[in-house]
Structure formats: structure tokens, C-alpha cells
CSV table of C-alpha atoms in Angstrom, one decimal:
chain,number,residue,atom,x,y,z
A,1,UNK,CA,-47.2,28.9,-1.7
A,2,UNK,CA,-45.4,26.2,0.3
A,3,UNK,CA,-43.9,24.7,-2.9
A,4,UNK,CA,-42.6,28.2,-3.9
A,5,UNK,CA,-40.9,28.6,-0.5
A,6,UNK,CA,-39.3,25.1,-0.8
A,7,UNK,CA,-38.1,26.0,-4.3
A,8,UNK,CA,-36.5,29.2,-2.9
A,9,UNK,CA,-34.9,27.3,-0.1
A,10,UNK,CA,-33.5,24.7,-2.6
A,11,UNK,CA,-32.1,27.5,-4.8
A,12,UNK,CA,-30.5,29.2,-1.7
A,13,UNK,CA,-29.0,26.0,-0.6
A,14,UNK,CA,-27.6,25.3,-4.1
A,15,UNK,CA,-26.0,28.8,-4.0
A,16,UNK,CA,-24.3,27.9,-0.7
A,17,UNK,CA,-22.7,24.7,-1.9
A,18,UNK,CA,-20.2,23.9,-4.6
A,19,UNK,CA,-19.2,20.9,-6.6
A,20,UNK,CA,-16.1,18.8,-7.2
A,21,UNK,CA,-15.4,16.7,-10.2
A,22,UNK,CA,-12.4,14.8,-11.7
A,23,UNK,CA,-11.2,11.8,-13.7
A,24,UNK,CA,-9.1,8.7,-13.0
A,25,UNK,CA,-6.9,7.1,-15.6
A,26,UNK,CA,-4.4,4.2,-15.7
A,27,UNK,CA,-0.9,5.6,-15.4
A,28,UNK,CA,0.5,3.1,-17.9
A,29,UNK,CA,-2.2,2.8,-20.6
A,30,UNK,CA,-3.8,6.2,-20.0
A,31,UNK,CA,-7.2,4.6,-20.3
A,32,UNK,CA,-10.1,5.6,-18.0
A,33,UNK,CA,-10.5,3.5,-14.9
A,34,UNK,CA,-14.1,2.7,-13.9
A,35,UNK,CA,-15.5,1.8,-10.4
A,36,UNK,CA,-12.7,3.5,-8.5
A,37,UNK,CA,-13.5,4.3,-4.9
A,38,UNK,CA,-13.1,8.1,-4.4
A,39,UNK,CA,-13.1,9.4,-0.8
A,40,UNK,CA,-12.9,13.1,-0.1
A,41,UNK,CA,-12.1,14.5,3.4
A,42,UNK,CA,-13.2,17.9,4.5
A,43,UNK,CA,-10.4,19.5,6.5
A,44,UNK,CA,-11.5,21.1,9.8
A,45,UNK,CA,-15.2,20.6,9.2
A,46,UNK,CA,-17.7,22.7,11.1
A,47,UNK,CA,-20.4,20.1,10.6
A,48,UNK,CA,-20.6,16.3,11.5
A,49,UNK,CA,-19.9,15.0,7.9
A,50,UNK,CA,-16.2,15.1,7.3
A,51,UNK,CA,-16.0,12.3,4.7
A,52,UNK,CA,-17.9,11.4,1.5
A,53,UNK,CA,-17.5,8.6,-1.0
A,54,UNK,CA,-18.3,8.1,-4.7
A,55,UNK,CA,-17.4,5.8,-7.6
A,56,UNK,CA,-16.1,6.6,-11.0
A,57,UNK,CA,-18.3,5.8,-14.0
A,58,UNK,CA,-17.3,3.9,-17.2
A,59,UNK,CA,-15.4,7.0,-18.4
A,60,UNK,CA,-13.4,7.2,-15.2
A,61,UNK,CA,-15.3,10.4,-14.1
A,62,UNK,CA,-16.6,11.2,-10.6
A,63,UNK,CA,-18.6,14.1,-9.3
A,64,UNK,CA,-19.7,15.4,-5.8
A,65,UNK,CA,-22.5,17.7,-6.6
A,66,UNK,CA,-23.3,19.5,-3.4
A,67,UNK,CA,-20.4,20.2,-1.0
A,68,UNK,CA,-20.2,22.7,1.8
A,69,UNK,CA,-17.7,25.4,1.0
A,70,UNK,CA,-14.3,24.5,2.5
A,71,UNK,CA,-11.0,22.7,1.9
A,72,UNK,CA,-11.0,19.1,0.8
A,73,UNK,CA,-8.5,16.3,0.0
A,74,UNK,CA,-9.2,13.5,-2.5
A,75,UNK,CA,-8.1,9.9,-2.3
A,76,UNK,CA,-8.6,7.2,-4.9
A,77,UNK,CA,-8.4,3.4,-4.5
A,78,UNK,CA,-9.3,0.3,-6.6
A,79,UNK,CA,-8.3,-3.4,-6.4
A,80,UNK,CA,-5.3,-4.0,-8.6
A,81,UNK,CA,-3.9,-0.5,-8.2
A,82,UNK,CA,-1.8,1.3,-5.7
A,83,UNK,CA,-4.0,3.7,-3.7
A,84,UNK,CA,-3.4,7.4,-4.6
A,85,UNK,CA,-2.3,8.3,-1.0
A,86,UNK,CA,0.1,5.4,-0.9
A,87,UNK,CA,1.8,6.3,-4.1
A,88,UNK,CA,2.2,9.9,-3.1
A,89,UNK,CA,0.1,11.2,-6.0
A,90,UNK,CA,-2.5,13.1,-4.0
A,91,UNK,CA,-1.0,15.9,-1.9
A,92,UNK,CA,-3.1,18.8,-3.1
A,93,UNK,CA,-5.8,20.5,-1.1
A,94,UNK,CA,-8.9,21.7,-3.1
A,95,UNK,CA,-10.9,24.8,-2.1
A,96,UNK,CA,-14.6,24.4,-2.7
A,97,UNK,CA,-16.5,27.7,-3.2
A,98,UNK,CA,-20.2,28.2,-3.1
A,99,UNK,CA,-21.9,28.2,-6.5
A,100,UNK,CA,-18.7,27.0,-8.3
A,101,UNK,CA,-17.5,23.6,-9.6
A,102,UNK,CA,-13.9,22.7,-8.9
A,103,UNK,CA,-12.1,20.4,-11.3
A,104,UNK,CA,-9.5,18.2,-9.8
A,105,UNK,CA,-6.3,17.4,-11.7
A,106,UNK,CA,-6.5,14.0,-13.4
A,107,UNK,CA,-5.6,11.2,-11.1
A,108,UNK,CA,-3.3,8.6,-12.6
A,109,UNK,CA,-3.5,5.3,-10.6
A,110,UNK,CA,-0.5,3.1,-10.9
A,111,UNK,CA,-1.1,-0.7,-11.5
A,112,UNK,CA,0.1,-2.6,-8.4
A,113,UNK,CA,3.4,-4.4,-8.3
A,114,UNK,CA,3.6,-7.8,-6.6
A,115,UNK,CA,6.5,-9.8,-5.1
A,116,UNK,CA,6.0,-13.5,-4.8
A,117,UNK,CA,8.2,-16.2,-3.5
A,118,UNK,CA,8.8,-18.7,-0.7
A,119,UNK,CA,10.8,-19.1,2.5
A,120,UNK,CA,12.9,-22.3,3.2
A,121,UNK,CA,15.1,-23.4,6.1
A,122,UNK,CA,18.8,-24.4,5.9
A,123,UNK,CA,17.7,-27.9,4.6
A,124,UNK,CA,15.5,-26.4,1.9
A,125,UNK,CA,12.2,-27.3,3.7
A,126,UNK,CA,9.4,-24.8,3.5
A,127,UNK,CA,8.8,-22.5,6.6
A,128,UNK,CA,5.1,-21.7,7.3
A,129,UNK,CA,3.8,-18.7,9.2
A,130,UNK,CA,7.0,-16.8,8.8
A,131,UNK,CA,6.5,-13.0,8.6
A,132,UNK,CA,7.6,-11.5,5.4
A,133,UNK,CA,8.2,-7.8,5.2
A,134,UNK,CA,8.9,-5.7,2.0
A,135,UNK,CA,11.0,-2.7,2.7
A,136,UNK,CA,11.2,0.1,0.1
A,137,UNK,CA,14.5,1.7,-0.9
A,138,UNK,CA,14.8,5.4,-1.5
A,139,UNK,CA,18.1,7.0,-2.6
A,140,UNK,CA,20.0,3.9,-1.3
A,141,UNK,CA,18.4,4.0,2.1
A,142,UNK,CA,16.0,1.4,3.5
A,143,UNK,CA,12.6,2.5,4.7
A,144,UNK,CA,11.0,0.6,7.7
A,145,UNK,CA,7.4,-0.3,8.3
A,146,UNK,CA,6.7,-1.6,4.8
A,147,UNK,CA,3.8,-4.0,3.8
A,148,UNK,CA,4.0,-7.6,4.7
A,149,UNK,CA,2.3,-10.9,5.1
A,150,UNK,CA,2.8,-14.5,6.2
A,151,UNK,CA,3.9,-17.7,4.5
A,152,UNK,CA,1.4,-20.5,3.9
A,153,UNK,CA,1.8,-24.2,4.6
A,154,UNK,CA,4.0,-24.4,1.5
A,155,UNK,CA,6.3,-21.6,2.7
A,156,UNK,CA,4.9,-19.3,0.0
A,157,UNK,CA,4.1,-15.6,0.2
A,158,UNK,CA,2.6,-12.9,-2.0
A,159,UNK,CA,2.9,-9.2,-1.2
A,160,UNK,CA,0.6,-7.0,-3.4
A,161,UNK,CA,-0.3,-3.3,-3.6
A,162,UNK,CA,3.3,-2.2,-4.1
A,163,UNK,CA,4.4,0.9,-6.0
A,164,UNK,CA,7.0,0.3,-8.6
A,165,UNK,CA,10.5,0.5,-7.1
A,166,UNK,CA,13.4,-1.3,-5.4
A,167,UNK,CA,12.8,-3.4,-2.3
A,168,UNK,CA,14.5,-5.5,0.3
A,169,UNK,CA,12.6,-8.6,1.5
A,170,UNK,CA,13.0,-9.5,5.2
A,171,UNK,CA,11.8,-12.7,6.9
A,172,UNK,CA,11.3,-12.8,10.7
A,173,UNK,CA,9.3,-14.9,13.2
A,174,UNK,CA,7.1,-17.8,12.3
A,175,UNK,CA,7.9,-21.5,12.8
A,176,UNK,CA,11.6,-21.0,12.2
A,177,UNK,CA,12.6,-23.9,14.4
A,178,UNK,CA,14.0,-24.3,17.9
A,179,UNK,CA,17.5,-23.7,19.2
A,180,UNK,CA,19.8,-26.5,17.9
A,181,UNK,CA,23.3,-27.6,19.0
A,182,UNK,CA,26.1,-27.9,16.5
A,183,UNK,CA,28.7,-30.5,17.7
A,184,UNK,CA,31.4,-29.3,15.3
A,185,UNK,CA,31.5,-25.8,16.6
A,186,UNK,CA,30.0,-26.6,20.1
A,187,UNK,CA,27.6,-23.7,19.6
A,188,UNK,CA,23.9,-23.3,20.1
A,189,UNK,CA,22.3,-22.1,16.8
A,190,UNK,CA,19.0,-20.4,16.0
A,191,UNK,CA,17.5,-19.0,12.8
A,192,UNK,CA,18.0,-15.2,12.5
A,193,UNK,CA,15.9,-12.6,10.6
A,194,UNK,CA,17.1,-13.1,7.0
A,195,UNK,CA,17.1,-10.8,4.0
A,196,UNK,CA,16.7,-12.1,0.4
A,197,UNK,CA,18.4,-14.2,-0.7
A,198,UNK,CA,20.3,-15.4,2.4
A,199,UNK,CA,21.7,-12.4,4.3
A,200,UNK,CA,21.6,-11.6,8.0
A,201,UNK,CA,22.8,-8.0,7.4
A,202,UNK,CA,20.8,-5.4,5.4
A,203,UNK,CA,23.9,-4.3,3.6
A,204,UNK,CA,24.3,-7.8,2.2
A,205,UNK,CA,20.8,-8.1,0.9
A,206,UNK,CA,19.9,-8.3,-2.8
A,207,UNK,CA,17.3,-5.7,-3.8
A,208,UNK,CA,14.2,-6.8,-5.8
A,209,UNK,CA,13.2,-4.4,-8.6
A,210,UNK,CA,9.5,-4.4,-9.8
A,211,UNK,CA,8.0,-2.2,-12.4
A,212,UNK,CA,4.4,-0.8,-12.5
A,213,UNK,CA,2.0,-3.7,-12.9
A,214,UNK,CA,4.8,-6.3,-12.7
A,215,UNK,CA,4.6,-9.5,-10.7
A,216,UNK,CA,8.1,-10.7,-9.6
A,217,UNK,CA,8.1,-14.4,-8.8
A,218,UNK,CA,10.7,-16.8,-7.6
A,219,UNK,CA,12.0,-14.7,-4.7
A,220,UNK,CA,13.3,-17.5,-2.4
A,221,UNK,CA,14.7,-16.6,1.0
A,222,UNK,CA,16.9,-19.3,2.7
A,223,UNK,CA,17.0,-18.7,6.5
A,224,UNK,CA,20.3,-18.5,8.1
A,225,UNK,CA,21.4,-19.9,11.5
A,226,UNK,CA,23.5,-17.8,13.9
A,227,UNK,CA,25.2,-18.7,17.2
A,228,UNK,CA,23.4,-17.9,20.4
A,229,UNK,CA,25.5,-16.5,23.3
A,230,UNK,CA,24.5,-16.3,26.9
A,231,UNK,CA,25.4,-13.0,28.6
A,232,UNK,CA,25.9,-13.0,32.3
A,233,UNK,CA,27.1,-10.4,34.7
């Protein structure tokens, strides 16, 4: 009798939940992508669990078999690819209904693009611990708050996880040297934030173009000195 009651309870629970399934492919080769981390978020959940995680199989397929009815978003991420939320490919909300399986539109993950190069000072010497920021361009306008990193002891940097597109590369901070005095101009000089290849103004920067899955190397930024003025009043 107890087993029968448990069976009825399990059936009732199954009728109160739904399932979600989908597939992940490479946007370039169209091949299935295995071992992708799939995270789903339940919007405005009434229970404590608002996030669940699964992995795709060798065929790129994932499945969440028992979800409470409600509205969910889906994100996909894997090393070597741009996360689906970062590339703007996952903006849909999926409605899970009890007793039904919802099939999510195929997710096409884009292979990451990489920008690699080095930072040097006015004498061509490497600059370590300089902050390098990659700023995306959209319709001719520069976006702020892009990904970044620091140069190593050889002045080299590598910025990964980039969607394909056009970028400006900006260097700030780090061991960029102290204020120096130029006898010829009688001015105090300091290294300024510098865009690739050697520009202190954004409008003078050269954009770096990377395609999906491309690694662009040889991006060398030569820091520029500017005069320092003392303001009193």
C-alpha cells in the first residue's frame, strides 16, 4: 500500500513539472559542442531554487527533466567560446508548463577571438603591470567597460573571450614611469593613457579587427608622454 501511495505521489509530481531541452553547436563549423555548461535561471521563483546547471553530451544536447512551471532564461558557456549572454545570443524567455517538454532554439556558440600584443615605453622597453583594456566599437562609437588584463614582465598581454568585431586597445596605469623633465622644452612629462598604436586621443586610435575564432597578434602600443601643468588659483 505504501509503495502504491509513493507511486501515485511520483506520478502527480511529474504532472506538476515540465522539461526543457536543447542543443548547442559551433557557430562556424555547425558541429555539436560537448561539455558546455548550461545554466538556467527561473524568473521570480516562488521556491528557494532559482538556478540549475547541466552539461551537454557528446551530441551537444542538454536536458532538464523536472522543472517547476514558470519562466526561465538559458545561458551557455564553455572555455574557448564566447558565453551566450556576452555575445547577445540568448535574450529569449522560455515558459515551462506542467506535463510538457519545451524545446529551446538551437544555441550557436561563437569561438572566442583573442587580441595579443605588448606595451613598450618611448624607448621601446617593455612596460609591466600596465592595464590593457579592449573597447568594442558599435556603429562607429566606442563602448566603455570592455574586458581587460595586465601586461607581464615582458610587457605582453593576451585578452581572450572576445566576440568577433572591431576594437580599440587602451593602456593605462602600471609601471609607466615617473614624471621626467625635458630640458629642450623645459616641461615636466608623464606617460599618458595611450591607444593602439600610439595615440592619446580616441579619435586617433587604429581599430583592431578580429574574426570569430581569430587570434590577432602583434598589437604593440607605444606609450606617449604628455606635458604636466600645475594649476593654481
